[in-house]
Coordinates of C-alpha atoms and ligand atoms in Angstrom, one line a residue:
X1 CA -17.1 -12.9 -0.1
X2 CA -13.7 -14.0 -1.4
X3 CA -11.3 -15.4 1.1
X4 CA -7.8 -14.0 0.8
X5 CA -4.6 -14.0 2.9
X6 CA -4.7 -10.3 3.4
X7 CA -8.2 -10.3 4.9
X8 CA -6.9 -12.9 7.4
X9 CA -3.6 -11.1 8.1
X10 CA -2.6 -8.8 10.9
X11 CA -0.3 -6.0 9.8
X12 CA 2.4 -4.3 11.9
X13 CA 3.6 -0.8 10.9
X14 CA 7.2 0.1 11.3
X15 CA 8.4 3.7 11.2
X16 CA 12.0 2.8 10.6
X17 CA 13.5 6.0 12.0
X18 CA 12.1 5.2 15.5
X19 CA 12.1 1.4 15.5
X20 CA 15.6 0.1 16.3
X21 CA 19.0 1.6 15.8
X22 CA 21.8 -0.9 15.0
X23 CA 24.9 1.4 14.8
X24 CA 24.6 4.0 17.6
X25 CA 23.9 7.0 15.4
X26 CA 20.5 7.6 17.1
X27 CA 18.5 6.7 14.0
X28 CA 16.6 3.5 13.5
X29 CA 17.7 1.5 10.4
X30 CA 17.2 -1.6 8.4
X31 CA 19.7 -3.8 10.3
X32 CA 17.8 -2.7 13.4
X33 CA 14.6 -4.0 11.9
X34 CA 16.2 -7.3 10.9
X35 CA 17.4 -7.7 14.5
X36 CA 13.9 -7.5 15.9
X37 CA 12.1 -9.8 13.4
X38 CA 12.0 -12.6 16.0
X39 CA 10.1 -10.3 18.3
X40 CA 7.5 -9.7 15.6
X41 CA 7.3 -13.3 14.8
X42 CA 6.7 -14.0 18.5
X43 CA 3.9 -11.4 18.5
X44 CA 2.4 -13.3 15.6
X45 CA 1.9 -10.7 12.9
X46 CA 1.8 -11.7 9.3
X47 CA 2.8 -8.5 7.4
X48 CA 5.0 -5.5 8.0
X49 CA 4.1 -2.2 6.5
X50 CA 7.4 -0.3 6.2
X51 CA 7.2 3.4 6.2
X52 CA 9.5 4.9 3.5
X53 CA 13.1 3.7 3.4
X54 CA 14.0 5.3 0.1
X55 CA 16.6 8.0 -0.5
X56 CA 15.3 11.2 0.9
X57 CA 16.5 14.6 2.2
X58 CA 14.1 14.0 5.1
X59 CA 12.1 17.1 5.0
X60 CA 9.1 14.9 6.0
X61 CA 11.0 11.9 7.3
X62 CA 11.2 10.0 4.1
X63 CA 7.8 11.0 2.6
X64 CA 9.9 13.2 0.3
X65 CA 11.7 10.8 -1.9
X66 CA 14.7 11.7 -4.1
X67 CA 15.3 8.2 -5.5
X68 CA 12.7 5.5 -5.5
X69 CA 15.2 2.8 -6.2
X70 CA 17.8 3.5 -3.6
X71 CA 17.8 3.3 0.2
X72 CA 18.2 6.3 2.5
X73 CA 21.8 6.5 3.6
X74 CA 20.9 6.6 7.3
X75 CA 18.9 3.4 7.0
X76 CA 21.6 1.4 5.3
X77 CA 22.1 -0.1 1.9
X78 CA 20.1 -2.1 -0.7
X79 CA 22.0 -5.2 0.6
X80 CA 20.6 -4.5 4.1
X81 CA 17.2 -4.3 2.5
X82 CA 17.5 -7.6 0.7
X83 CA 18.8 -9.2 3.8
X84 CA 15.9 -7.9 5.8
X85 CA 13.4 -9.0 3.2
X86 CA 14.9 -12.5 3.0
X87 CA 15.0 -12.8 6.9
X88 CA 11.3 -11.7 7.1
X89 CA 10.3 -14.2 4.4
X90 CA 12.2 -17.0 6.2
X91 CA 9.9 -16.2 9.2
X92 CA 6.8 -16.2 7.1
X93 CA 6.4 -12.4 7.4
X94 CA 5.6 -10.4 4.3
X95 CA 6.8 -6.8 3.7
X96 CA 4.6 -4.1 2.2
X97 CA 6.4 -0.9 1.0
X98 CA 5.2 2.6 1.3
X99 CA 4.5 4.0 -2.1
X100 CA 4.8 7.8 -2.1
X101 CA 3.9 9.0 -5.6
X102 CA 1.6 11.9 -5.2
X103 CA 4.8 13.9 -4.9
X104 CA 8.5 13.5 -4.9
X105 CA 11.3 15.4 -3.2
X106 CA 12.4 18.6 -4.9
X107 CA 15.8 16.9 -4.9
X108 CA 14.5 14.1 -7.2
X109 CA 16.2 14.1 -10.5
X110 CA 12.9 14.6 -12.3
X111 CA 12.2 17.8 -10.5
X112 CA 15.7 19.2 -10.9
X113 CA 15.4 18.6 -14.6
X114 CA 11.8 19.9 -14.7
X115 CA 12.6 23.3 -13.2
X116 CA 15.4 23.9 -15.8
X117 CA 13.4 25.1 -18.8
X118 CA 10.0 24.9 -20.5
X119 CA 11.2 22.5 -23.1
X120 CA 12.9 20.1 -20.7
X121 CA 11.5 16.6 -21.2
X122 CA 10.7 16.5 -17.5
X123 CA 8.9 19.8 -17.4
X124 CA 5.5 18.3 -17.6
X125 CA 6.2 15.8 -14.8
X126 CA 5.1 18.4 -12.3
X127 CA 2.4 21.0 -12.0
X128 CA 3.6 24.4 -13.1
X129 CA 1.5 27.5 -13.4
X130 CA 2.0 31.3 -13.9
X131 CA 1.2 33.5 -10.9
X132 CA -1.8 35.8 -11.0
X133 CA 0.9 38.4 -11.1
X134 CA 4.5 38.7 -10.2
X135 CA 3.8 38.5 -6.4
X136 CA 0.6 36.4 -6.3
X137 CA 0.4 32.6 -6.7
X138 CA -2.0 31.0 -9.2
X139 CA -4.7 30.6 -6.6
X140 CA -5.3 30.8 -2.8
X141 CA -4.8 27.2 -1.9
X142 CA -3.0 26.4 1.4
X143 CA -0.6 23.5 1.8
X144 CA -1.3 20.7 4.3
X145 CA 1.8 21.7 6.2
X146 CA 1.1 25.4 6.3
X147 CA 1.7 28.3 3.9
X148 CA 0.6 28.5 0.3
X149 CA 0.4 25.4 -1.8
X150 CA 2.4 27.1 -4.5
X151 CA 6.1 27.9 -4.5
X152 CA 7.7 30.3 -6.9
X153 CA 10.8 28.8 -8.5
X154 CA 13.4 31.3 -9.6
X155 CA 15.0 28.9 -12.1
X156 CA 11.7 28.0 -13.7
X157 CA 10.2 31.4 -13.5
X158 CA 6.9 29.8 -12.5
X159 CA 5.0 28.4 -9.6
X160 CA 4.8 24.7 -8.8
X161 CA 2.1 23.0 -6.8
X162 CA 2.9 21.3 -3.5
X163 CA 0.0 20.0 -1.4
X164 CA 2.5 19.2 1.4
X165 CA 5.8 21.0 2.1
X166 CA 7.5 23.0 -0.5
X167 CA 10.1 20.3 -0.7
X168 CA 7.4 17.9 -1.9
X169 CA 6.3 19.0 -5.4
X170 CA 3.2 17.2 -6.7
X171 CA 3.7 14.9 -9.7
X172 CA 1.5 15.5 -12.8
X173 CA -0.4 12.2 -13.1
X174 CA -2.1 13.4 -16.3
X175 CA 1.2 12.9 -18.0
X176 CA 1.3 9.3 -19.3
X177 CA 5.1 9.3 -19.0
X178 CA 4.8 9.9 -15.2
X179 CA 2.5 7.0 -14.9
X180 CA 4.8 4.8 -16.8
X181 CA 7.8 5.8 -14.6
X182 CA 5.8 5.0 -11.5
X183 CA 4.5 1.7 -12.8
X184 CA 8.0 0.6 -13.9
X185 CA 9.3 1.5 -10.5
X186 CA 6.6 -0.5 -8.8
X187 CA 7.3 -3.5 -11.1
X188 CA 10.9 -3.3 -10.1
X189 CA 10.0 -3.6 -6.4
X190 CA 7.5 -6.4 -7.1
X191 CA 10.2 -8.3 -9.0
X192 CA 12.4 -8.0 -6.0
X193 CA 9.8 -9.9 -4.1
X194 CA 8.1 -7.4 -1.9
X195 CA 4.5 -8.2 -0.9
X196 CA 2.5 -5.1 -1.6
X197 CA 2.1 -1.3 -1.3
X198 CA 0.6 1.1 1.2
X199 CA -0.1 4.1 -1.1
X200 CA 0.5 7.5 0.4
X201 CA -2.3 10.0 -0.1
X202 CA -3.4 8.2 -3.2
X203 CA -6.7 9.9 -3.3
X204 CA -4.9 13.1 -4.2
X205 CA -3.1 12.1 -7.4
X206 CA -5.6 13.5 -9.9
X207 CA -6.3 17.2 -9.9
X208 CA -8.9 19.1 -11.8
X209 CA -7.7 21.0 -14.9
X210 CA -9.2 24.2 -13.7
X211 CA -7.7 25.3 -10.4
X212 CA -9.9 28.0 -9.0
X213 CA -9.6 29.7 -5.6
X214 CA -10.8 27.5 -2.8
X215 CA -13.2 28.4 0.1
X216 CA -11.1 30.2 2.7
X217 CA -10.7 28.2 5.8
X218 CA -8.2 29.9 8.2
X219 CA -5.5 31.7 6.2
X220 CA -5.8 29.9 2.9
X221 CA -8.2 28.4 0.4
X222 CA -9.2 24.7 0.6
X223 CA -7.8 22.6 -2.2
X224 CA -9.8 19.5 -1.3
X225 CA -12.7 19.8 -3.9
X226 CA -10.1 20.1 -6.7
X227 CA -7.5 17.6 -5.6
X228 CA -9.2 14.9 -3.5
X229 CA -10.9 12.1 -5.5
X230 CA -10.1 14.1 -8.6
X231 CA -11.5 13.4 -12.1
X232 CA -9.2 10.6 -13.1
X233 CA -8.2 8.9 -9.8
X234 CA -10.1 5.7 -10.5
X235 CA -8.9 5.5 -14.1
X236 CA -5.3 5.8 -13.0
X237 CA -5.7 3.2 -10.2
X238 CA -7.4 0.8 -12.6
X239 CA -4.5 1.3 -15.0
X240 CA -2.0 0.7 -12.2
X241 CA -3.9 -2.5 -11.3
X242 CA -3.9 -3.7 -14.9
X243 CA -0.3 -2.9 -15.5
X244 CA 1.3 -3.9 -12.2
X245 CA -0.8 -5.1 -9.3
X246 CA -2.8 -7.8 -11.0
X247 CA 0.4 -9.5 -12.1
X248 CA 1.5 -10.3 -8.5
X249 CA 0.1 -11.9 -5.4
X250 CA 0.5 -8.7 -3.4
X251 CA -1.8 -6.6 -1.2
X252 CA -2.5 -2.9 -1.5
X253 CA -3.9 -0.4 0.9
X254 CA -4.6 3.2 -0.1
X255 CA -4.3 6.1 2.2
X256 CA -7.3 7.9 1.0
X257 CA -7.8 11.2 2.7
X258 CA -11.4 12.4 2.5
X259 CA -12.8 8.9 1.7
X260 CA -16.3 8.0 2.7
X261 CA -17.7 4.4 3.0
X262 CA -19.6 5.0 -0.2
X263 CA -16.4 6.0 -2.1
X264 CA -14.5 3.1 -0.6
X265 CA -16.7 0.7 -2.4
X266 CA -15.1 2.0 -5.6
X267 CA -11.5 2.3 -4.4
X268 CA -11.5 -1.1 -2.7
X269 CA -14.5 -2.9 -4.1
X270 CA -14.5 -6.7 -4.4
X271 CA -14.5 -6.4 -8.2
X272 CA -13.6 -2.8 -9.0
X273 CA -9.9 -3.7 -9.8
X274 CA -8.3 -0.9 -7.9
X275 CA -7.0 -1.5 -4.4
X276 CA -7.6 -4.2 -1.8
X277 CA -8.5 -1.8 1.0
X278 CA -8.3 1.8 2.1
X279 CA -7.5 3.7 5.2
X280 CA -10.3 6.1 6.1
X281 CA -9.9 8.9 8.6
X282 CA -13.4 9.7 9.8
X283 CA -12.8 8.1 13.2
X284 CA -9.4 9.8 13.8
X285 CA -10.8 13.1 12.5
X286 CA -8.8 15.5 10.3
X287 CA -8.4 19.1 9.1
X288 CA -11.3 21.3 10.3
X289 CA -12.6 18.9 12.9
X290 CA -10.7 20.2 15.9
X291 CA -10.7 23.5 17.8
X292 CA -7.9 24.9 15.6
X293 CA -7.9 23.1 12.2
X294 CA -7.1 19.5 13.2
X295 CA -5.7 20.6 16.6
X296 CA -7.8 19.8 19.6
X297 CA -7.3 18.4 23.1
X298 CA -10.6 16.5 23.1
X299 CA -11.2 12.8 22.5
X300 CA -13.9 11.9 20.0
X301 CA -17.3 11.3 21.8
X302 CA -18.0 7.5 22.0
X303 CA -21.4 7.8 20.3
X304 CA -19.9 9.5 17.3
X305 CA -17.0 7.0 17.2
X306 CA -19.5 4.0 17.2
X307 CA -21.6 5.6 14.5
X308 CA -18.6 6.1 12.2
X309 CA -17.1 2.7 12.8
X310 CA -20.4 0.9 12.5
X311 CA -21.3 2.7 9.3
X312 CA -18.0 1.4 7.8
X313 CA -18.7 -2.1 9.1
X314 CA -22.1 -2.5 7.6
X315 CA -21.6 -0.5 4.4
X316 CA -18.6 -2.4 3.3
X317 CA -19.7 -5.9 4.3
X318 CA -19.6 -8.2 1.3
X319 CA -18.8 -5.3 -1.0
X320 CA -15.4 -3.9 -0.1
X321 CA -12.8 -4.6 2.6
X322 CA -12.1 -2.5 5.7
X323 CA -8.7 -1.7 7.3
X324 CA -8.8 -1.2 11.0
X325 CA -6.5 1.1 12.9
X326 CA -6.4 3.3 16.0
X327 CA -3.0 5.0 15.3
X328 CA -0.1 5.3 12.9
X329 CA 2.9 7.6 12.4
X330 CA 0.5 10.5 11.7
X331 CA -1.7 10.1 14.8
X332 CA -1.4 10.4 18.5
X333 CA -0.9 7.1 20.5
X334 CA -4.0 5.0 20.5
X335 CA -4.2 4.6 24.3
X336 CA -3.9 8.4 24.8
X337 CA -6.3 9.4 21.9
X338 CA -9.1 6.8 22.5
X339 CA -8.4 5.2 25.9
X340 CA -6.9 6.5 29.2
X341 CA -3.1 6.8 29.6
X342 CA -3.2 7.5 33.3
X343 CA -1.2 4.7 35.0
X344 CA -4.1 3.1 36.7
X345 CA -6.1 2.7 33.5
X346 CA -3.4 2.5 30.8
X347 CA -3.2 -1.3 30.5
X348 CA -6.9 -2.0 30.8
X349 CA -7.8 0.6 28.3
X350 CA -5.1 -0.4 25.8
X351 CA -6.4 -4.0 25.9
X352 CA -10.0 -2.8 25.6
X353 CA -9.1 -0.8 22.5
X354 CA -7.3 -3.8 21.0
X355 CA -10.4 -6.0 21.6
X356 CA -12.7 -3.4 20.1
X357 CA -10.7 -3.1 17.0
X358 CA -9.5 -6.6 16.3
X359 CA -13.0 -8.1 16.7
X360 CA -14.4 -5.9 13.9
X361 CA -14.4 -6.9 10.3
X362 CA -11.3 -5.8 8.3
X363 CA -7.6 -6.2 8.4
X364 CA -6.1 -4.9 11.7
X365 CA -3.0 -2.7 11.7
X366 CA -0.8 -2.5 14.8
X367 CA 1.5 0.6 14.9
X368 CA 4.9 0.0 16.5
X369 CA 4.7 0.3 20.3
X370 CA 0.9 0.1 20.3
X371 CA 1.3 -3.6 21.3
X372 CA 3.1 -2.3 24.4
X373 CA 0.5 0.4 25.2
X374 CA 3.0 3.2 24.6
X375 CA 1.5 6.6 25.3
X376 CA 1.7 10.2 24.1
X377 CA 4.9 12.1 25.0
X378 CA 4.9 14.8 27.7
X379 CA 6.1 17.7 25.4
X380 CA 7.4 20.7 27.3
X381 CA 8.1 23.2 24.6
X382 CA 8.0 23.7 20.9
X383 CA 11.7 22.9 20.7
X384 CA 10.8 19.3 21.5
X385 CA 9.1 18.8 18.1
X386 CA 10.9 17.2 15.2
X387 CA 7.9 16.9 12.8
X388 CA 7.5 19.5 10.1
X389 CA 3.7 19.6 10.5
X390 CA 3.9 20.4 14.3
X391 CA 6.7 22.9 13.8
X392 CA 4.9 24.8 11.1
X393 CA 1.5 24.6 12.8
X394 CA 2.9 26.0 16.0
X395 CA 4.5 28.9 14.0
X396 CA 1.3 29.6 12.0
X397 CA -1.1 29.5 15.0
X398 CA 1.0 30.8 17.8
X399 CA 4.2 32.5 16.9
X400 CA 2.3 34.5 14.3
X401 CA -0.1 35.4 17.0
X402 CA -3.5 34.0 16.1
X403 CA -4.0 32.1 19.3
X404 CA -2.2 32.2 22.6
X405 CA 0.3 29.6 23.6
X406 CA -1.9 28.6 26.6
X407 CA -4.9 27.9 24.3
X408 CA -3.0 26.1 21.6
X409 CA -0.5 24.1 23.5
X410 CA -2.8 21.4 24.9
X411 CA -4.2 20.9 21.4
X412 CA -0.9 20.5 19.6
X413 CA 0.6 18.2 22.2
X414 CA -2.5 16.0 22.2
X415 CA -2.5 15.6 18.4
X416 CA 1.2 16.0 17.3
X417 CA 2.5 13.3 15.0
X418 CA 5.6 13.2 17.1
X419 CA 3.7 11.4 19.8
X420 CA 3.9 8.3 17.6
X421 CA 7.4 8.9 16.6
X422 CA 9.3 8.6 19.8
X423 CA 11.5 5.5 19.9
X424 CA 10.1 2.1 20.5
X425 CA 10.7 1.2 24.1
X426 CA 12.6 -2.1 24.1
X427 CA 13.9 -2.3 27.7
X428 CA 14.7 -0.3 30.8
X429 CA 18.3 0.5 29.9
X430 CA 19.5 3.9 28.7
X431 CA 17.4 5.3 25.8
X432 CA 15.0 2.3 26.2
X433 CA 17.5 0.1 24.4
X434 CA 16.6 1.8 21.1
X435 CA 20.1 3.2 20.6
X436 CA 23.5 3.3 22.3
X437 CA 23.8 6.9 21.1
X438 CA 21.6 10.0 21.2
X439 CA 18.2 9.4 19.7
X440 CA 17.0 11.8 17.0
X441 CA 13.9 12.4 19.0
X442 CA 13.6 12.0 22.8
X443 CA 12.5 8.6 24.3
X444 CA 9.3 8.8 26.4
X445 CA 10.4 9.0 30.1
X446 CA 8.0 6.2 31.0
X447 CA 10.2 3.6 29.3
X448 CA 11.2 2.1 32.7
X449 CA 7.7 0.9 33.2
X450 CA 6.5 0.5 29.6
X451 CA 8.9 -1.6 27.5
X452 CA 9.0 -4.8 25.5
X453 CA 11.4 -6.7 27.7
X454 CA 9.1 -6.3 30.8
X455 CA 6.0 -7.0 28.8
X456 CA 7.2 -10.1 27.0
X457 CA 8.1 -11.5 30.4
X458 CA 4.7 -10.7 31.9
X459 CA 1.8 -13.0 30.8
X460 CA -0.7 -10.3 31.8
X461 CA 0.8 -7.5 29.7
X462 CA -0.7 -5.5 26.9
X463 CA 1.8 -7.3 24.6
X464 CA 0.5 -10.8 25.6
X465 CA -3.0 -9.6 25.1
X466 CA -2.2 -8.5 21.5
X467 CA -0.5 -11.8 21.0
X468 CA -3.6 -13.6 22.1
X469 CA -5.9 -11.6 19.9
X470 CA -3.7 -12.2 16.9
X471 CA -3.7 -15.9 17.6
X472 CA -7.5 -16.0 18.1
X473 CA -7.9 -14.5 14.6
X474 CA -6.2 -17.5 13.1
X475 CA -8.5 -19.9 14.9
X476 CA -11.8 -18.1 14.5
X477 CA -12.8 -17.2 10.9
X478 CA -15.8 -15.5 12.4
X479 CA -13.4 -12.6 13.5
X480 CA -12.5 -12.2 9.8
X481 CA -15.7 -13.0 7.9
X482 CA -18.6 -12.6 10.3
X483 CA -21.2 -9.9 9.8
X484 CA -21.5 -7.0 12.3
X485 CA -24.3 -5.6 14.3
X486 CA -24.1 -2.7 16.8
X487 CA -26.0 -2.9 20.1
X488 CA -26.7 -0.1 22.6
X489 CA -26.0 2.6 20.0
X490 CA -27.1 5.3 22.5
X491 CA -24.8 4.2 25.3
X492 CA -22.2 6.9 26.1
X493 CA -20.1 4.4 27.9
X494 CA -20.2 1.0 26.2
X495 CA -19.3 -0.1 22.7
X496 CA -21.1 -3.4 22.2
X497 CA -21.5 -5.4 19.0
X498 CA -22.0 -8.9 17.7
X499 CA -20.5 -10.8 14.8
X500 CA -22.3 -13.6 13.1
X501 CA -21.0 -16.4 10.8
X502 CA -23.3 -19.3 10.0
X503 CA -24.3 -20.7 13.3
X504 CA -21.6 -19.0 15.4
X505 CA -22.0 -15.6 17.0
X506 CA -19.7 -13.3 19.0
X507 CA -20.6 -10.8 21.6
X508 CA -18.0 -8.0 22.0
X509 CA -18.4 -5.8 25.0
X510 CA -16.0 -2.8 25.6
X511 CA -16.3 -0.2 28.3
X512 CA -14.9 3.2 27.3
X513 CA -15.3 4.7 30.8
X514 CA -13.3 5.1 34.0
X515 CA -16.1 3.9 36.3
X516 CA -18.1 0.8 36.9
X517 CA -21.2 0.3 34.6
X518 CA -24.1 -2.1 34.8
X519 CA -24.6 -4.4 31.8
X520 CA -27.0 -7.1 30.9
X521 CA -25.6 -10.0 28.9
X522 CA -28.2 -10.8 26.1
X523 CA -30.0 -14.0 26.9
X524 CA -28.6 -16.0 24.0
X525 CA -25.0 -15.4 25.4
X526 CA -25.7 -16.3 29.0
X527 CA -23.6 -19.4 29.8
X528 CA -21.6 -19.3 26.6
X529 CA -17.8 -19.3 26.7
X530 CA -15.4 -16.4 27.0
X531 CA -12.9 -16.1 24.2
X532 CA -10.9 -13.3 25.7
X533 CA -11.2 -10.8 28.5
X534 CA -9.0 -8.1 30.0
X535 CA -10.3 -8.6 33.6
X536 CA -11.0 -11.2 36.2
X537 CA -14.8 -11.2 36.1
X538 CA -17.7 -13.7 35.8
X539 CA -19.8 -13.8 32.6
X540 CA -22.2 -16.6 33.5
X541 CA -25.0 -14.4 34.9
X542 CA -27.0 -12.0 32.8
X543 CA -26.8 -9.1 35.2
X544 CA -23.2 -7.9 35.7
X545 CA -21.1 -4.9 36.6
X546 CA -18.3 -4.0 34.2
X547 CA -15.1 -2.6 35.7
X548 CA -13.5 0.6 34.2
X549 CA -12.3 -0.2 30.7
X550 CA -13.3 -3.8 30.9
X551 CA -13.6 -5.7 27.6
X552 CA -14.7 -9.3 26.9
X553 CA -15.8 -11.5 24.1
X554 CA -18.3 -14.3 24.4
X555 CA -18.7 -17.0 21.7
X556 CA -21.9 -19.0 21.0
X557 CA -21.4 -22.1 18.9
Ligands
LIG601 C1 0.8 10.8 4.3 C2 1.8 10.3 5.3 C3 2.4 11.4 6.1 C4 3.1 12.4 5.1 C5 2.1 12.8 4.0 C6 2.8 13.4 2.9 O1 -0.3 11.4 5.0 O2 1.3 9.3 6.1 O3 3.3 11.0 7.0 O4 3.5 13.5 5.8 O5 1.4 11.8 3.5 O6 3.6 12.5 2.2
LIG602 CA1 21.3 3.8 12.8

């Protein structure tokens, strides 16, 4: 297996709107990020993945881009960007940009031209179709954020495809001119000195030529078979690799909705010349997996979680590279979704989850605030939502009367993306030190207990535990390169595995339950040393009792 810096790195995701506000307008910005780089340096991360900072009307918080080579007004200027990049590089921190090129904003120049007329040079930049008739869209596909995936455009006199909101028209990747524009833009950013790309919904860029009705699932037809892993997706990624990526020492991670471990070997194979790694979603579950679409109030059962993660671990080993994450800006908070956010268990379970993830093979991603054990937000009413997906879903499921508020509410508040988007809790002052003004989305009321200031000062905090895990990775190549084996696959309480590299071996033991559990340390590990643990406990005898959410790692040399 090739050794590379991005396999050894730990990545920290910043959602700029909610990270740090420097000017009191309630919105996080680039200067705010620059002011917190020392904190990230202290945590020990190597790379920042920056969610979109480009010019955008913010229908989907920057994932609707109207100019790829300009900075969003609210976030600052290109000068602020250059300053931030230089300041990060001075600290040895790389910056990976979000690349959102499945779609643009409908306010992008290309789209405004495209809709003007059939012979406009930009017409074919997007996907236009005639309706079945004057009132009926070309097919029955539903958009990810609700409603039809087709929007009739008065000016164009035709429908355009949008897999997300109607302000996010899909680009037509079959047009070589579109690919050239995208590759030129990427080259421009690489020449500026950025260190890679996280590619938004990149598995959706190639659509089938025929666009038949999809299988009805809820109110609309499913576009997935016609748009996910479409006919040319690998050809286009290889072309991107040849024309842009291969020319720079950068890293790439594809957000690949619908990906399986088998497909990941193509997207992110050691020698397939596409991407370095992909994000898969099997363990965080997606559309159709919950009670109502993606909406559910249930955690994934541990046996299922272990099965999914272990499959990825063993399938990709030596062939492709994993990325490891519990949460991001589209997911609930890790500790709430996979651990236990009740005050008596929050810290232990946050540390346990970190252990479980960082000891696996792959590049770990830490989402802002995860290192503090930040929790889901106690939403009280639909008015609390800011996210287009949550707002539209509430309307489609509840306001329009398909399910009752009582049934739906626990599900939407458990899974809402806004859980991840409340401001980072920096200290116990007003608005958690995020802003001196009124934040664009409410601060979680638990900021007095959970905040960076308190946790950096407390050596037993979740923060210091992450810091230690990140440091251990630098000293123990086995964490990066060792092979993986799952033990106790039928246990509903424990996630136990080993890693092996040459004559070293790690035993990783994580309790996912809120009560004590008996555990027998395998003989070969009895008397070995403990690399990290989230409890005071002894590991020198085979028979032991694990405390709720206990995690420890033994190393045999
Ligand atoms: C990705 C992003 C998400 C966004 C969507 C549309 O899934 O992570 O935040 O809403 O793509 O761009
Ligand atoms: Ca601001």
